[in-house]
Coordinates of C-alpha atoms (C1' of nucleotides) and ligand atoms in Angstrom, one line a residue:
Chain A
M106 CA -2.6 2.2 -5.0
K107 CA -5.2 4.2 -3.4
R108 CA -8.8 3.0 -4.0
D109 CA -10.9 4.8 -6.5
S110 CA -14.0 6.0 -4.7
R111 CA -15.5 8.0 -7.5
L112 CA -18.4 5.7 -8.1
S113 CA -19.3 5.9 -4.4
S114 CA -19.0 9.7 -4.6
V115 CA -21.2 10.2 -7.6
L116 CA -23.9 7.9 -6.2
H117 CA -23.9 9.8 -2.9
A118 CA -24.0 13.1 -4.8
L119 CA -26.8 12.0 -7.2
L120 CA -29.0 10.8 -4.3
H121 CA -28.6 14.0 -2.5
M122 CA -29.4 15.9 -5.7
H123 CA -32.5 13.8 -6.0
E124 CA -33.7 14.7 -2.5
A125 CA -32.9 18.4 -3.1
D126 CA -35.4 20.8 -4.6
G127 CA -33.3 22.9 -6.9
P128 CA -29.8 22.5 -8.2
M129 CA -26.9 21.8 -5.8
T130 CA -23.7 23.7 -6.0
S131 CA -20.3 22.0 -6.1
E132 CA -19.6 23.8 -2.8
T133 CA -22.7 22.2 -1.1
L134 CA -21.9 18.8 -2.5
A135 CA -18.3 19.0 -1.5
K136 CA -19.4 19.7 2.1
C137 CA -21.7 16.7 2.0
L138 CA -19.0 14.4 0.7
G139 CA -16.3 15.9 2.9
T140 CA -14.1 17.0 0.0
N141 CA -13.3 19.9 -2.2
P142 CA -15.6 21.7 -4.8
V143 CA -13.0 21.1 -7.6
V144 CA -13.0 17.4 -7.0
V145 CA -16.8 17.5 -7.3
R146 CA -16.7 19.4 -10.6
R147 CA -14.0 17.1 -11.9
T148 CA -15.9 14.0 -11.2
M149 CA -19.4 15.2 -11.9
G150 CA -18.1 16.7 -15.2
L151 CA -17.6 13.1 -16.4
L152 CA -21.3 12.4 -15.8
R153 CA -22.2 15.6 -17.6
K154 CA -20.4 14.4 -20.7
T155 CA -22.8 11.4 -20.9
G156 CA -25.9 13.5 -20.2
I157 CA -26.7 12.1 -16.7
V158 CA -26.4 15.5 -15.1
T159 CA -26.4 19.1 -16.3
S160 CA -24.6 22.1 -14.7
D161 CA -25.4 25.8 -14.8
R162 CA -23.1 28.7 -14.0
G163 CA -23.9 31.8 -12.2
P164 CA -26.1 32.6 -9.3
A165 CA -28.8 30.0 -8.7
G166 CA -26.6 27.6 -10.8
G167 CA -25.3 24.2 -9.8
W168 CA -25.8 20.6 -10.7
R169 CA -29.1 18.8 -11.6
I170 CA -30.0 15.3 -12.6
A171 CA -30.9 15.1 -16.2
A172 CA -32.1 11.5 -16.5
D173 CA -34.8 9.2 -15.2
L174 CA -33.5 7.5 -12.1
R175 CA -35.0 4.3 -13.2
T176 CA -32.9 4.2 -16.4
V177 CA -29.5 4.9 -14.9
T178 CA -27.6 1.8 -13.8
L179 CA -24.4 1.5 -11.8
R180 CA -22.8 0.1 -14.8
Q181 CA -23.6 3.2 -16.8
L182 CA -22.1 5.3 -14.1
H183 CA -19.0 3.2 -14.0
A184 CA -18.8 3.6 -17.8
A185 CA -19.3 7.3 -17.5
L186 CA -16.3 7.5 -15.1
G187 CA -14.1 5.9 -17.8
E188 CA -14.5 2.3 -16.8
P189 CA -11.8 2.3 -14.1
A190 CA -10.2 -1.0 -13.4
F191 CA -12.1 -3.1 -10.8
F192 CA -9.1 -5.2 -9.7
A193 CA -6.0 -4.2 -7.9
I194 CA -4.4 -7.5 -8.7
G195 CA -3.2 -8.6 -12.2
N196 CA -0.8 -10.6 -14.2
R197 CA 2.8 -9.7 -14.3
N198 CA 3.0 -10.0 -18.1
E199 CA -0.1 -10.0 -20.2
T200 CA 1.4 -11.7 -23.3
P201 CA 4.1 -14.1 -22.1
E202 CA 6.1 -16.4 -24.4
C203 CA 6.8 -18.8 -21.5
L204 CA 4.4 -21.7 -21.2
V205 CA 4.6 -21.6 -17.5
E206 CA 3.5 -18.0 -17.4
Q207 CA 0.8 -18.7 -19.9
A208 CA -0.6 -21.4 -17.6
V209 CA -0.5 -19.0 -14.6
N210 CA -2.2 -16.2 -16.6
A211 CA -4.9 -18.6 -17.8
A212 CA -5.8 -19.6 -14.3
L213 CA -5.9 -16.1 -13.0
D214 CA -7.6 -14.6 -16.0
D215 CA -10.3 -17.3 -15.8
T216 CA -11.1 -16.3 -12.3
F217 CA -10.9 -12.6 -12.7
I218 CA -12.9 -12.6 -15.9
K219 CA -15.7 -14.4 -14.1
A220 CA -15.6 -12.1 -11.2
E221 CA -15.7 -9.1 -13.5
A222 CA -18.7 -10.5 -15.3
L223 CA -20.4 -10.9 -12.0
L224 CA -19.7 -7.3 -11.1
L225 CA -20.9 -6.0 -14.4
E226 CA -24.0 -8.1 -14.3
R227 CA -25.0 -6.9 -10.9
F228 CA -24.1 -3.3 -11.7
S229 CA -26.4 -3.5 -14.8
Q230 CA -29.3 -4.5 -12.6
I231 CA -29.0 -1.8 -10.0
T232 CA -30.5 1.6 -10.8
L233 CA -30.4 4.9 -9.1
A234 CA -34.1 4.4 -8.4
D235 CA -33.3 1.3 -6.5
L236 CA -30.8 3.2 -4.3
A237 CA -33.3 6.0 -3.8
A238 CA -35.9 3.5 -2.7
D239 CA -33.4 1.9 -0.3
F240 CA -32.7 5.3 1.2
S241 CA -36.4 5.9 1.7
R242 CA -36.7 2.5 3.5
R243 CA -33.8 3.4 5.8
Y244 CA -35.3 6.9 6.4
A245 CA -38.7 5.4 7.3
E246 CA -37.0 2.9 9.6
R247 CA -35.0 5.5 11.4
R248 CA -38.1 7.6 12.0
R249 CA -40.0 4.6 13.3
Q250 CA -37.2 3.8 15.8
G251 CA -35.8 7.2 16.5
A252 CA -39.0 8.5 18.1
Chain B
M228 CA -2.7 2.7 -9.4
K229 CA -0.1 0.1 -10.3
R230 CA -1.5 -3.4 -10.2
D231 CA -0.1 -5.9 -7.7
S232 CA 1.4 -8.7 -9.7
R233 CA 3.0 -10.6 -6.8
L234 CA 0.6 -13.5 -6.9
S235 CA 1.3 -13.9 -10.6
S236 CA 5.0 -13.7 -9.9
V237 CA 5.2 -16.3 -7.2
L238 CA 3.1 -18.7 -9.2
H239 CA 5.4 -18.3 -12.1
A240 CA 8.4 -18.8 -9.8
L241 CA 7.0 -21.8 -8.0
L242 CA 6.2 -23.6 -11.3
H243 CA 9.7 -23.0 -12.6
M244 CA 11.1 -24.2 -9.3
H245 CA 9.0 -27.3 -9.6
E246 CA 10.4 -28.0 -13.1
A247 CA 14.0 -27.4 -11.9
D248 CA 16.1 -30.1 -10.4
G249 CA 17.9 -28.3 -7.6
P250 CA 17.3 -25.0 -5.9
M251 CA 17.0 -21.9 -8.0
T252 CA 18.7 -18.7 -7.1
S253 CA 17.0 -15.3 -6.8
E254 CA 19.2 -14.3 -9.7
T255 CA 17.9 -17.0 -12.0
L256 CA 14.3 -16.5 -11.0
A257 CA 14.7 -12.7 -11.5
K258 CA 15.9 -13.4 -15.1
C259 CA 12.9 -15.6 -15.7
L260 CA 10.5 -13.0 -14.4
G261 CA 12.2 -10.1 -16.0
T262 CA 12.9 -8.4 -12.7
N263 CA 15.5 -7.9 -10.0
P264 CA 16.8 -10.5 -7.5
V265 CA 15.9 -8.3 -4.6
V266 CA 12.3 -8.2 -5.7
V267 CA 12.3 -12.0 -5.9
R268 CA 13.8 -12.3 -2.4
R269 CA 11.3 -9.8 -1.0
T270 CA 8.3 -11.5 -2.4
M271 CA 9.5 -15.1 -1.9
G272 CA 10.4 -14.2 1.6
L273 CA 6.7 -13.8 2.3
L274 CA 6.2 -17.4 1.2
R275 CA 9.1 -18.6 3.3
K276 CA 7.4 -17.2 6.4
T277 CA 4.5 -19.6 5.9
G278 CA 6.6 -22.6 5.1
I279 CA 5.7 -22.9 1.4
V280 CA 9.4 -22.5 0.3
T281 CA 12.8 -22.6 2.0
S282 CA 15.9 -20.7 1.1
D283 CA 19.6 -21.6 1.6
R284 CA 22.5 -19.2 1.6
G285 CA 25.9 -19.8 0.1
P286 CA 27.1 -21.6 -3.0
A287 CA 24.6 -24.1 -4.2
G288 CA 22.0 -22.2 -2.3
G289 CA 18.7 -20.8 -3.5
W290 CA 15.0 -21.4 -3.3
R291 CA 13.2 -24.7 -3.0
I292 CA 9.5 -25.7 -2.6
A293 CA 8.8 -27.1 0.8
A294 CA 5.2 -28.2 0.4
D295 CA 3.2 -30.8 -1.5
L296 CA 1.9 -29.0 -4.7
R297 CA -1.4 -30.7 -4.2
T298 CA -2.0 -29.0 -0.9
V299 CA -1.1 -25.4 -1.8
T300 CA -4.0 -23.3 -3.1
L301 CA -4.0 -19.9 -4.7
R302 CA -5.9 -18.7 -1.7
Q303 CA -3.1 -19.8 0.6
L304 CA -0.6 -18.0 -1.6
H305 CA -2.8 -14.8 -1.5
A306 CA -2.9 -15.1 2.3
A307 CA 0.9 -15.6 2.4
L308 CA 1.3 -12.4 0.5
G309 CA -0.6 -10.5 3.2
E310 CA -4.1 -10.7 1.6
P311 CA -3.6 -7.7 -0.6
A312 CA -6.9 -6.0 -1.7
F313 CA -8.6 -7.5 -4.7
F314 CA -10.4 -4.4 -5.7
A315 CA -9.3 -1.0 -6.9
I316 CA -12.7 0.5 -6.2
G317 CA -14.2 1.1 -2.9
N318 CA -16.4 3.3 -0.7
R319 CA -15.6 6.9 0.0
N320 CA -16.4 6.5 3.7
E321 CA -16.7 3.1 5.3
T322 CA -18.7 4.2 8.3
P323 CA -21.0 7.1 7.3
E324 CA -23.6 8.8 9.4
C325 CA -25.6 9.9 6.5
L326 CA -28.4 7.5 5.4
V327 CA -27.8 8.3 1.8
E328 CA -24.2 7.2 2.0
Q329 CA -25.3 4.1 4.0
A330 CA -27.6 3.1 1.2
V331 CA -24.9 3.6 -1.4
N332 CA -22.4 1.6 0.6
A333 CA -24.8 -1.2 1.2
A334 CA -25.4 -1.6 -2.5
L335 CA -21.7 -1.5 -3.4
D336 CA -20.7 -3.7 -0.5
D337 CA -23.2 -6.3 -1.4
T338 CA -21.8 -6.5 -4.8
F339 CA -18.1 -6.5 -3.9
I340 CA -18.5 -8.9 -1.1
K341 CA -20.2 -11.4 -3.4
A342 CA -17.4 -10.9 -6.0
E343 CA -14.8 -11.4 -3.3
A344 CA -16.5 -14.5 -2.1
L345 CA -16.4 -15.8 -5.7
L346 CA -12.7 -15.1 -6.0
L347 CA -11.8 -16.7 -2.7
E348 CA -13.9 -19.7 -3.5
R349 CA -12.2 -20.2 -6.8
F350 CA -8.8 -19.5 -5.4
S351 CA -9.4 -22.2 -2.7
Q352 CA -10.0 -24.7 -5.4
I353 CA -7.0 -24.2 -7.5
T354 CA -3.8 -25.9 -6.4
L355 CA -0.2 -25.6 -7.6
A356 CA -0.6 -29.2 -8.8
D357 CA -3.5 -28.0 -11.1
L358 CA -1.3 -25.3 -12.6
A359 CA 1.6 -27.8 -13.0
A360 CA -0.7 -30.2 -14.8
D361 CA -2.0 -27.4 -17.0
F362 CA 1.5 -26.5 -17.9
S363 CA 2.3 -30.1 -18.8
R364 CA -0.8 -30.1 -21.1
R365 CA 0.4 -27.0 -22.8
Y366 CA 3.9 -28.4 -23.2
A367 CA 2.7 -31.6 -24.7
E368 CA 0.5 -29.6 -27.0
R369 CA 3.3 -27.5 -28.2
R370 CA 5.5 -30.5 -28.9
R371 CA 2.7 -32.1 -30.9
Q372 CA 2.3 -29.0 -33.0
G373 CA 5.8 -27.6 -33.1
A374 CA 7.3 -30.5 -34.9
Chain C
dT102 C1' 41.3 -19.9 6.6
dC103 C1' 40.1 -17.6 2.5
dT104 C1' 37.0 -16.9 -1.3
dA105 C1' 33.0 -16.7 -3.8
dA106 C1' 28.2 -17.5 -3.9
dT107 C1' 23.7 -16.4 -1.9
dC108 C1' 20.3 -14.8 0.9
dG109 C1' 18.5 -10.9 4.2
dT110 C1' 17.4 -6.4 4.6
dA111 C1' 17.6 -1.4 4.7
dA112 C1' 17.1 2.7 2.1
dC113 C1' 16.1 5.0 -1.6
dT114 C1' 13.9 6.0 -6.3
dA115 C1' 10.4 5.3 -10.0
dC116 C1' 5.8 5.0 -11.2
dA117 C1' 0.8 5.3 -11.5
dT118 C1' -3.5 7.4 -10.2
dA119 C1' -7.1 9.4 -7.3
dA120 C1' -7.6 13.1 -4.3
dG121 C1' -6.8 17.6 -2.7
dT122 C1' -5.5 22.5 -3.4
dT123 C1' -4.7 27.0 -5.6
dA124 C1' -5.5 30.1 -9.1
dC125 C1' -7.8 32.2 -12.6
dA126 C1' -10.8 32.4 -16.7
dT127 C1' -15.7 32.1 -18.3
dG128 C1' -20.4 32.9 -18.1
dA129 C1' -25.0 34.1 -16.1
dA130 C1' -28.2 36.6 -13.1
dA131 C1' -29.8 40.6 -10.8
Chain D
dT162 C1' -21.1 46.0 -12.6
dT163 C1' -21.1 42.9 -9.1
dT164 C1' -21.5 38.4 -7.5
dC165 C1' -22.0 33.6 -7.8
dA166 C1' -20.9 29.5 -9.9
dT167 C1' -18.8 26.4 -13.1
dG168 C1' -14.5 25.0 -16.2
dT169 C1' -10.0 23.9 -16.1
dA170 C1' -5.0 24.0 -15.7
dA171 C1' -1.3 23.1 -12.7
dC172 C1' 0.6 21.6 -8.8
dT173 C1' 0.9 18.8 -4.5
dT174 C1' -0.2 14.9 -1.6
dA175 C1' -1.1 10.1 -0.5
dT176 C1' -0.5 5.2 -1.1
dG177 C1' 1.7 1.0 -2.3
dT178 C1' 4.2 -2.1 -5.7
dA179 C1' 8.3 -2.4 -8.3
dG180 C1' 13.0 -1.4 -9.1
dT181 C1' 17.8 -0.4 -7.6
dT182 C1' 21.9 0.1 -4.8
dA183 C1' 24.5 -1.2 -1.0
dC184 C1' 26.1 -4.0 2.4
dG185 C1' 26.0 -7.4 6.1
dA186 C1' 25.5 -12.4 7.2
dT187 C1' 26.0 -17.2 6.1
dT188 C1' 27.8 -21.2 3.9
dA189 C1' 30.2 -24.5 0.7
dG190 C1' 34.4 -25.6 -0.9
dA191 C1' 39.2 -25.1 -2.2
Ligands
LIG463 S1 -23.5 13.8 3.1 FE1 -24.9 12.6 2.9 S2 -25.4 14.1 4.2 FE2 -24.9 15.2 2.5
LIG464 S1 10.3 -17.2 -17.4 FE1 9.0 -18.6 -17.6 S2 10.7 -19.0 -18.6 FE2 11.5 -18.7 -16.8

DNA sequence: TCTAATCGTAACTACATAAGTTACATGAAA
DNA sequence: TTTCATGTAACTTATGTAGTTACGATTAGA
């Protein structure tokens, strides 16, 4: 399957919205992301449902952040997107009769469950404010070097 | 996306082959796995290329394990399958110009690289012999309980 | 040698899901 | 009323495993 890049997309969009003065339109965001305005609306619409962003129609409308960057974690964003599966690999049969397959599933599940816990743990600890701060660091760094 | 269950499949097949006396045919394995003989050949063929199994044609032919179970790790099997991607989630753009997207990618990459390291680490430590032993434990347990 | 069993492989379909696109309705501002 | 912008349905595209059909190649054994 094709990889799900929606988390990456919304993070990118949210940080640009944070840097921007007023609301940003789907059109503008789509150009930033190199995609289509409808894709932006579809994806950002999921964040609207959980109150992370708001949207306004009509002239001077667009998308705005509606939450404190320090309180929004990557885990919350992942949840807002519907908790898409992290892994592209899985068991052939989740509830096997066969003891052989049960042994196989147990070994794989043990590993993947631990990896998922690690991912969720780290996602819980990273906020949008952290990413914004990292961007600022990179920006300052570029100005220092770029003359 | 449909999940890749080939690692699960080959583990299941290999353990059944370990329990069996002679070679097992694609037909038999397919019935075990609840799939098609061609799928078995296609997948097991990848293991043959790295010498983990051998196949023989003709009557009394089929698949046999060609390695010491104690030396074959899940990591080697994953490699033999072509190192399919672990994650169903990824960056929108792997080499962005934009500093915002670089900050986003850095955060996600950091997390996913650590999770992948964990997976590979654990996969390196689990051998087919471990799974066979776990199966034996489960088998003994069932006999003890099942009357 | 003939037959049947098996693998090897090509080619096609089925499936799942995000992404991309087109089209149009809805609503708000000036 | 016009224009800008979102909301959303519907359809297409892309990607890769899984499933299926078909047939060729090889080998054991009668
Ligand atoms: S794309 Fe990050 S520049 Fe808007
Ligand atoms: S399926 Fe495990 S029983 Fe063969």
